[in-house]
Amino acid sequence: MVVRSTAAPPTPWSRSLAEPKIHETAFVHSSCNLIGDVNIGANVIIAPGTAIRADEGTPFSVGENTNIQDGVVIHGLEQGRVIGDDGKEYSVWIGKSASITHMALIHGPAYVGDSCFIGFRSTVFNAKVGAGCIVMMHALIQDVEIPPGKYVASGSIITTQQQADRLPDVQVQDQEFAHHVVGINQALRAGYHCAADSKCIAPIRDEINLSGAKSYTSIEVEELERSSDVVGYSLGAETVDQLRYLLEQGFKIGTEHVDQRRFRTGSWQSCQAIETRSLGEAVSTLESCLRDHSGEYVRLFGIDSGRRRVLETIVQRPDGVVAGTASFKAPATVSTGSYNGNGNGNSVGSAKLSSETVDQIRQLLAGGYKIGTEHVDERRFRTGSWNSCEPIQSTSAQAVISALEECIETHQGEYVRLIGIDTKAKRRVLEAIIQRPNGQVAVSGSTKSFTSTSSATATATVTSTRLSAEIVDQLRQLLSSGAKIAVEHVDQRRFRTGTWAVAGQIQATSEREAIAALEGCVSEYPGEYVRLVGTDPKAKRRILEAIIQRP
């Protein structure tokens, strides 16, 4: 591999003549320019046409497994430094397993944390982007510190710390998308190394000549450079790619199965555990589960260090269909009412539940909450005497939706509500009525209920001429729980990108004052979306987002 790398030129501020240091496992395309004190970590891939120039600001560090895509520019000012994860000063620090995508600009002093995604043509200048953040396309991040795990919508301009602190959290589907990009680029890195090695590429060419074209994505990254491939007899290339990624990231891997009758209740049973770190053996174990449970649902998932599931994917269905090439791609959004507006929402849908309810389920699962359902007839509704439906043990969105639909069908003519439970704090974070006795199912954010089970909730005396009873209930519950309350608004054009602006904080000391403040905000932004936001001040995370006005 011939890389165009040169020492830093002598300047008034530096005569070190430092040269780039590139790990032997990294791939740097020959059309790239690396100048000065740049440290490229293990398994990094740097795509064609990039410029990484540590001639003014210096040094730079790019962490292992990171991908720097086509046309990216990384440079730094002579003044200004950030502190890297190793405690040393850098002009530019980019962490591990990050994706700096096509034509992005990282200009030091700048810090980009582990597992960050920086979208096409976005700019990070004199800023810190915390670990696990997702920055979409054409965004500007300048003079701020983005907290870890935040989502920045396409076209956003974040130049004040107040804007940075208001950003929404990244959702699980966003993390899966970012992880997928890293996994794909790791396959590309290995593929480029193989293509440059005659010993590796010759057997593949011979096989193509004998049996036709073959996909690189079905070849194990670790063994590709030794010209040894691993292909599952029944697994799609994307499922193999998902297995590979889970192994590379150190996740534990599990598989489960369930028959059609038990699928609706989410009563999944474990297959044989995948204990190996070899892709070939992992593929064999998964295929064994598929064979043993033909005619059933089978799913694959990873388990992170916090014992939370990631990348949960159904890889076989009762009709015998095995997940194909779309099983490991970023899913398409279900609801434009989803607060993050990122276009990468969960593709799970429901014929009986509104898109907002599906979105609530997705957000609860992403937050690690337990989900339950309750029902009550009209007579007992006023006393808050709710009864539980069958417990939901699954963490799969589809299984939860199926269980909710079954509860609705079983209790026609009654109230049915969705519950989110914080198992650590042993408290409810959400109660949303999803069916009423007249058969209506909640269809918009304005009908989401965040009620208390007490009789006071059902017989509130404070009402509003502009707000629904459910919104008044939500406001009351937020006040009683000590949550911080804010209002946000957005016009129709920016709604799809999720670029909400804060209309103001509600500091009211009474329910009546809070309702009046909320009505004032609604009146101030006619023709726009307006939403109510509740934030847990201790956990510093949002517990409610409800659209209360639409254009």
XYZ file of C-alpha atoms in Angstrom:
551
model
C 0.000 0.000 0.000
C 1.560 3.276 -1.161
C 0.322 6.224 0.903
C 1.079 9.852 0.194
C 2.281 10.943 3.626
C 4.789 13.667 4.355
C 6.404 15.276 7.371
C 5.066 18.519 8.779
C 6.796 21.520 7.160
C 9.007 23.732 9.342
C 7.042 26.768 10.526
C 7.491 29.556 13.090
C 5.442 27.533 15.586
C 6.837 24.069 14.874
C 10.062 22.530 13.590
C 9.312 18.988 14.659
C 9.127 17.570 11.112
C 6.738 15.002 12.597
C 5.480 12.306 10.255
C 2.218 10.336 10.174
C 2.083 7.047 12.080
C -0.192 4.501 10.421
C -1.061 1.182 12.051
C -0.258 -1.816 9.872
C -3.886 -2.975 9.872
C -5.244 0.376 8.645
C -6.092 1.036 5.004
C -5.283 4.491 3.616
C -6.093 5.043 -0.048
C -3.215 6.221 -2.210
C -5.109 9.364 -3.267
C -5.224 10.633 0.336
C -2.867 13.253 1.747
C -1.557 12.757 5.291
C 0.753 15.455 6.599
C 2.437 15.882 9.977
C 1.840 14.339 13.381
C -1.194 12.194 12.561
C -1.697 8.916 14.413
C -3.933 6.437 12.545
C -5.120 3.582 14.786
C -5.754 -0.093 14.120
C -8.349 -1.132 11.528
C -8.978 2.433 10.359
C -10.096 2.954 6.764
C -9.422 6.273 5.013
C -11.265 6.528 1.702
C -10.103 8.264 -1.523
C -9.639 12.017 -1.714
C -9.292 12.852 1.972
C -6.898 15.467 3.349
C -5.626 15.104 6.919
C -3.215 17.966 7.460
C -1.516 18.442 10.840
C 0.738 21.256 9.662
C -0.814 24.128 11.639
C -2.773 22.620 14.502
C -1.119 19.438 15.728
C -1.203 16.554 16.700
C -4.171 14.562 15.354
C -5.386 11.149 16.544
C -7.829 8.809 14.761
C -8.988 5.891 16.919
C -9.239 2.234 15.948
C -12.101 0.943 13.750
C -12.954 4.477 12.622
C -13.799 5.235 8.990
C -12.879 8.521 7.296
C -14.862 8.672 4.061
C -14.327 10.274 0.652
C -13.449 13.955 0.522
C -13.213 14.526 4.268
C -10.959 17.402 5.358
C -9.312 17.409 8.789
C -7.265 20.455 9.762
C -6.660 22.548 12.873
C -5.840 26.038 14.044
C -2.398 26.647 15.485
C -4.018 27.882 18.711
C -6.418 25.831 20.774
C -6.317 22.236 21.986
C -8.714 19.540 23.215
C -7.997 16.808 25.746
C -8.070 13.325 24.233
C -9.275 10.224 26.032
C -5.644 9.459 26.897
C -5.396 12.737 28.844
C -3.049 14.413 26.333
C -3.583 17.569 24.284
C -4.580 17.362 20.627
C -5.662 19.716 17.891
C -8.045 17.042 16.612
C -9.110 13.903 18.462
C -11.399 11.365 16.779
C -12.341 8.377 18.920
C -12.891 4.699 18.217
C -15.537 3.250 15.858
C -16.513 6.707 14.582
C -17.820 7.499 11.091
C -16.727 10.762 9.460
C -18.765 10.591 6.278
C -18.437 12.032 2.776
C -17.192 15.639 2.487
C -17.388 16.380 6.228
C -15.022 18.968 7.749
C -13.427 18.465 11.167
C -11.474 21.607 12.047
C -9.496 21.781 15.259
C -9.611 22.413 18.008
C -12.154 19.587 17.785
C -13.059 16.427 19.676
C -15.255 13.689 18.210
C -15.986 10.891 20.680
C -16.203 7.128 20.319
C -18.970 5.730 18.073
C -19.960 9.156 16.736
C -21.508 9.590 13.295
C -20.797 12.853 11.443
C -23.023 13.160 8.351
C -22.303 14.301 4.798
C -20.894 17.843 4.493
C -21.315 18.580 8.181
C -18.782 20.779 9.986
C -17.345 20.463 13.482
C -15.193 23.463 14.452
C -13.881 24.515 17.857
C -16.295 22.053 19.426
C -16.600 18.789 21.311
C -19.041 16.096 20.162
C -19.562 13.559 22.936
C -19.423 9.792 22.519
C -22.293 8.147 20.679
C -23.669 11.324 19.089
C -25.365 11.247 15.684
C -24.874 14.380 13.555
C -26.805 14.167 10.310
C -26.145 15.943 6.992
C -25.227 19.599 6.368
C -25.071 20.478 10.069
C -22.795 23.058 11.731
C -21.393 22.387 15.216
C -19.308 25.352 16.424
C -18.122 26.730 19.778
C -20.166 24.231 21.818
C -19.918 20.939 23.663
C -22.507 18.366 22.609
C -23.287 15.995 25.499
C -22.825 12.271 24.808
C -25.604 10.384 23.060
C -27.340 13.356 21.423
C -28.982 13.606 17.990
C -28.416 16.569 15.640
C -30.876 16.747 12.745
C -29.865 17.519 9.160
C -29.390 21.220 8.487
C -29.080 22.130 12.179
C -26.901 25.056 13.225
C -25.703 24.526 16.791
C -23.618 27.514 17.906
C -24.811 28.129 21.477
C -24.522 25.848 24.482
C -28.239 26.281 25.168
C -29.003 24.750 21.773
C -26.587 21.898 22.470
C -28.141 21.140 25.853
C -31.657 20.956 24.330
C -30.787 18.319 21.738
C -32.799 15.079 21.846
C -31.269 11.729 22.705
C -30.126 9.268 20.069
C -32.551 6.363 19.637
C -31.644 2.676 19.346
C -32.431 2.642 15.631
C -29.949 5.512 15.126
C -27.271 3.581 17.019
C -27.944 0.525 14.870
C -27.552 2.623 11.732
C -24.235 4.072 12.933
C -22.988 0.611 13.956
C -23.962 -0.727 10.550
C -21.877 1.951 8.814
C -18.855 0.965 10.921
C -19.397 -2.709 10.105
C -19.671 -2.063 6.369
C -16.476 -0.022 6.357
C -14.612 -2.732 8.247
C -15.602 -5.146 5.493
C -14.396 -2.615 2.914
C -11.073 -2.185 4.716
C -10.436 -5.918 4.648
C -11.596 -6.094 1.053
C -9.197 -3.379 -0.084
C -6.312 -5.117 1.667
C -7.261 -8.373 -0.027
C -7.579 -6.748 -3.451
C -3.989 -5.470 -3.125
C -2.655 -8.904 -2.127
C -2.199 -11.327 -5.009
C -2.211 -14.342 -2.670
C -5.577 -13.287 -1.267
C -7.310 -12.176 -4.457
C -6.152 -14.973 -6.781
C -8.328 -17.741 -5.262
C -11.357 -15.441 -5.338
C -10.787 -14.649 -9.019
C -10.393 -18.327 -9.770
C -13.672 -19.078 -8.018
C -15.452 -16.295 -9.907
C -14.211 -17.744 -13.179
C -15.491 -21.190 -12.171
C -18.778 -20.419 -10.474
C -19.713 -16.781 -11.086
C -19.631 -13.596 -9.039
C -19.365 -13.701 -5.250
C -20.158 -11.055 -2.658
C -17.388 -9.695 -0.465
C -19.914 -9.144 2.334
C -20.180 -12.896 2.864
C -16.465 -13.195 3.643
C -15.196 -13.060 7.208
C -13.191 -9.910 7.881
C -10.567 -11.600 10.031
C -9.974 -14.402 7.512
C -10.351 -12.461 4.260
C -6.702 -11.534 4.192
C -5.898 -15.266 4.377
C -8.274 -15.936 1.436
C -10.599 -18.059 3.530
C -14.332 -17.396 3.297
C -17.317 -18.187 5.480
C -20.761 -18.321 3.878
C -23.909 -19.594 5.615
C -25.895 -22.078 3.559
C -29.171 -20.361 4.478
C -28.218 -16.950 5.861
C -28.414 -13.720 3.904
C -25.230 -11.708 3.483
C -26.603 -8.982 5.764
C -27.262 -11.479 8.570
C -23.680 -12.719 8.279
C -22.585 -9.070 8.322
C -24.613 -8.489 11.504
C -22.990 -11.512 13.162
C -19.566 -10.242 12.147
C -20.222 -6.804 13.561
C -21.516 -8.151 16.895
C -18.385 -10.288 17.235
C -16.063 -7.398 16.330
C -17.665 -5.089 18.890
C -17.367 -7.677 21.671
C -21.104 -8.184 22.144
C -22.459 -11.447 23.483
C -24.756 -13.074 20.913
C -28.043 -14.792 21.558
C -30.754 -16.504 19.507
C -34.365 -17.230 20.403
C -37.314 -19.027 18.818
C -41.076 -19.035 19.247
C -44.009 -20.727 17.498
C -46.838 -18.805 15.880
C -49.235 -19.222 18.822
C -46.797 -17.869 21.396
C -45.414 -15.163 19.123
C -48.289 -12.798 19.965
C -47.490 -12.975 23.682
C -43.748 -12.600 23.191
C -42.951 -15.913 24.908
C -39.591 -16.485 23.227
C -37.284 -19.373 24.200
C -33.511 -19.431 23.888
C -31.646 -21.506 21.329
C -28.143 -22.805 22.009
C -25.910 -19.965 23.196
C -23.298 -18.633 20.767
C -20.151 -18.662 22.894
C -17.564 -18.576 20.088
C -15.703 -15.523 18.770
C -15.271 -17.133 15.329
C -17.645 -16.011 12.614
C -17.692 -19.445 10.985
C -18.730 -21.175 14.201
C -21.299 -18.459 14.950
C -22.862 -18.942 11.501
C -22.998 -22.714 12.076
C -24.688 -22.290 15.468
C -27.292 -19.906 14.053
C -27.994 -22.216 11.122
C -28.449 -25.091 13.583
C -31.098 -23.040 15.417
C -32.869 -22.353 12.112
C -32.883 -26.060 11.230
C -34.061 -27.176 14.675
C -36.941 -24.687 14.649
C -38.122 -24.654 11.069
C -41.699 -23.392 10.890
C -41.081 -20.990 13.792
C -39.840 -17.450 14.284
C -36.109 -17.219 15.048
C -34.352 -14.019 16.045
C -30.759 -12.885 16.520
C -29.567 -10.231 18.966
C -26.498 -8.859 20.703
C -26.069 -8.067 24.403
C -23.908 -5.130 25.445
C -21.905 -4.696 28.635
C -24.927 -3.110 30.318
C -26.926 -6.300 29.626
C -29.138 -4.472 27.144
C -30.106 -5.966 23.798
C -28.904 -4.405 20.562
C -29.654 -5.164 16.891
C -32.533 -7.519 17.639
C -33.540 -8.983 14.247
C -35.966 -11.725 13.194
C -33.972 -13.933 10.801
C -36.601 -16.627 10.107
C -40.387 -16.677 9.922
C -42.867 -19.569 10.046
C -43.289 -19.579 6.261
C -39.634 -20.572 6.041
C -38.466 -17.189 4.768
C -35.026 -16.310 6.082
C -34.131 -12.631 6.473
C -32.477 -11.432 3.282
C -30.255 -8.565 2.343
C -32.434 -5.914 4.008
C -32.244 -7.333 7.529
C -29.301 -5.262 8.715
C -30.097 -1.927 7.043
C -31.234 1.233 8.816
C -35.036 0.899 9.017
C -37.367 3.463 7.530
C -39.382 5.816 9.708
C -42.957 5.004 10.625
C -44.222 8.299 11.922
C -43.514 11.881 11.051
C -44.625 12.604 14.589
C -41.520 10.987 16.000
C -39.619 13.654 17.854
C -36.184 12.924 16.436
C -37.250 13.322 12.807
C -34.216 11.433 11.643
C -35.653 9.225 8.935
C -34.204 6.125 10.562
C -37.128 5.043 12.711
C -38.173 1.490 13.463
C -40.056 -0.029 10.549
C -42.366 -2.027 12.847
C -45.990 -1.002 12.232
C -49.465 -1.959 13.428
C -52.903 -2.125 11.891
C -54.620 -1.390 15.228
C -52.260 1.075 16.922
C -51.522 4.623 15.868
C -48.058 5.558 14.659
C -47.628 7.676 17.809
C -48.329 4.640 20.027
C -45.845 2.583 18.015
C -43.370 5.430 18.469
C -43.983 5.438 22.231
C -43.310 1.694 22.350
C -40.083 2.179 20.418
C -38.882 4.961 22.723
C -39.713 2.995 25.879
C -37.793 -0.045 24.618
C -34.894 2.176 23.592
C -34.778 3.595 27.109
C -34.636 0.117 28.657
C -38.083 0.434 30.257
C -40.457 -2.449 30.944
C -43.803 -2.234 29.148
C -47.202 -3.211 30.470
C -50.893 -2.821 29.605
C -53.969 -2.255 31.738
C -57.722 -2.134 31.131
C -60.777 -0.829 32.982
C -64.511 -0.524 32.238
C -66.335 2.805 32.222
C -67.782 2.372 35.721
C -64.403 1.732 37.360
C -62.523 4.253 35.243
C -63.447 7.176 37.517
C -62.018 5.389 40.561
C -58.792 4.418 38.789
C -59.329 0.679 39.410
C -57.265 -0.593 36.481
C -56.558 -4.291 35.901
C -53.439 -5.654 34.217
C -53.486 -7.454 30.888
C -51.139 -10.375 30.345
C -47.538 -9.368 31.293
C -45.195 -8.464 28.412
C -41.728 -9.909 28.916
C -40.364 -9.298 25.419
C -38.079 -6.438 24.387
C -39.028 -6.834 20.718
C -41.167 -3.986 19.347
C -43.161 -6.383 17.175
C -43.922 -8.720 20.076
C -44.975 -5.790 22.290
C -47.270 -4.460 19.555
C -48.821 -7.908 19.153
C -49.454 -8.137 22.901
C -51.054 -4.658 22.932
C -53.294 -5.539 20.008
C -54.390 -8.718 21.798
C -55.240 -6.742 24.946
C -57.304 -4.314 22.847
C -59.171 -7.157 21.136
C -59.857 -8.924 24.449
C -61.212 -5.776 26.135
C -63.368 -4.146 23.489
C -65.651 -1.483 24.999
C -63.156 -0.656 27.754
C -60.305 1.735 28.346
C -56.885 0.237 27.584
C -53.630 1.965 28.399
C -49.921 1.514 27.694
C -47.504 1.730 30.632
C -43.774 2.365 30.754
C -41.978 1.323 33.948
C -38.527 2.318 35.144
C -37.530 -0.948 36.855
C -34.560 0.595 38.690
C -36.469 3.533 40.156
C -39.596 1.351 40.513
C -41.871 4.023 39.090
C -43.975 4.631 36.024
C -42.634 6.985 33.395
C -45.616 6.857 31.041
C -49.305 5.995 31.076
C -51.020 6.460 27.717
C -54.661 5.579 26.974
C -54.661 3.771 23.626
C -58.343 2.702 23.496
C -61.578 4.167 24.803
C -65.015 2.529 25.352
C -66.368 3.932 22.070
C -63.740 1.894 20.284
C -61.532 4.854 19.389
C -57.800 4.214 19.455
C -55.405 7.091 20.170
C -54.416 8.573 16.793
C -52.274 11.586 17.559
C -49.834 13.006 20.016
C -52.582 15.156 21.478
C -54.421 12.071 22.737
C -51.504 10.575 24.607
C -52.412 10.226 28.271
C -49.900 10.652 31.042
C -52.341 10.182 33.871
C -52.220 9.209 37.486
C -54.130 6.172 38.720
C -55.754 8.213 41.463
C -59.368 9.354 41.296
C -58.184 12.945 41.352
C -56.760 12.486 37.914
C -60.015 11.370 36.425
C -62.075 14.128 38.074
C -59.882 17.173 37.584
C -61.628 20.488 38.140
C -59.183 22.641 36.188
C -60.048 22.664 32.490
C -59.015 24.488 29.362
C -60.872 25.787 26.312
C -57.824 25.311 24.056
C -56.309 22.109 25.454
C -57.729 18.587 25.483
C -58.474 16.790 28.738
C -55.538 14.468 28.049
C -53.116 17.389 27.746
C -54.414 18.877 30.992
C -53.897 15.454 32.585
C -50.349 15.284 31.242
C -49.581 18.753 32.542
C -50.990 17.883 35.963
C -48.914 14.713 36.185
C -45.735 16.544 35.198
C -46.332 19.184 37.855
C -47.031 16.595 40.548
C -43.890 14.599 39.694
C -41.628 17.663 39.882
C -40.653 17.477 36.211
C -39.387 20.488 34.317
C -41.880 21.629 31.688
C -41.145 23.332 28.379
C -42.908 24.075 25.108
C -41.361 23.685 21.645
C -42.600 24.688 18.201
C -41.685 24.068 14.581
C -43.113 25.078 11.189
C -44.230 22.538 8.592
C -41.028 22.767 6.552
C -38.724 21.999 9.473
C -41.044 19.452 11.095
C -39.739 16.590 8.981
C -36.141 17.267 10.036
C -37.078 17.496 13.714
C -35.602 20.998 14.070
C -37.763 22.124 16.999
C -37.232 25.488 18.684
C -37.920 26.171 22.366
C -40.904 28.466 22.885
C -40.223 28.811 26.588
C -40.108 27.157 30.012
C -43.230 26.902 32.180
C -42.341 27.983 35.721
C -45.907 28.044 37.072
C -46.558 27.212 40.726
C -50.158 26.125 40.147
C -52.005 23.995 37.638
C -54.116 26.949 36.514
C -51.024 29.083 35.817
C -49.417 26.239 33.865
C -52.521 25.804 31.695
C -52.634 29.530 31.014
C -48.946 29.544 30.038
C -49.434 26.572 27.742
C -52.479 28.178 26.099
C -50.398 31.319 25.551
C -47.747 29.348 23.721
C -50.340 27.681 21.507
C -51.829 31.086 20.635
C -48.403 32.517 19.847
C -47.612 29.950 17.134
C -50.724 29.491 14.962
C -50.150 27.340 11.900
C -47.221 25.479 13.491
C -46.653 22.282 15.403
C -46.461 22.873 19.161
C -45.462 20.216 21.666
C -45.335 19.833 25.429
C -42.055 18.523 26.847
C -41.467 17.076 30.301
C -37.938 16.478 31.631
C -36.848 14.482 34.667
C -34.427 16.938 36.404
C -32.577 14.170 38.259
C -32.031 11.801 35.351
C -31.688 14.763 32.944
C -33.764 13.079 30.275
C -37.101 13.647 28.657
C -40.042 11.636 29.952
C -42.746 13.088 27.721
C -43.113 14.738 24.327
C -46.706 15.316 23.199
C -47.782 17.306 20.141
C -50.635 19.547 21.287
C -51.178 21.558 18.108
C -50.802 20.757 14.424
C -50.851 23.148 11.440
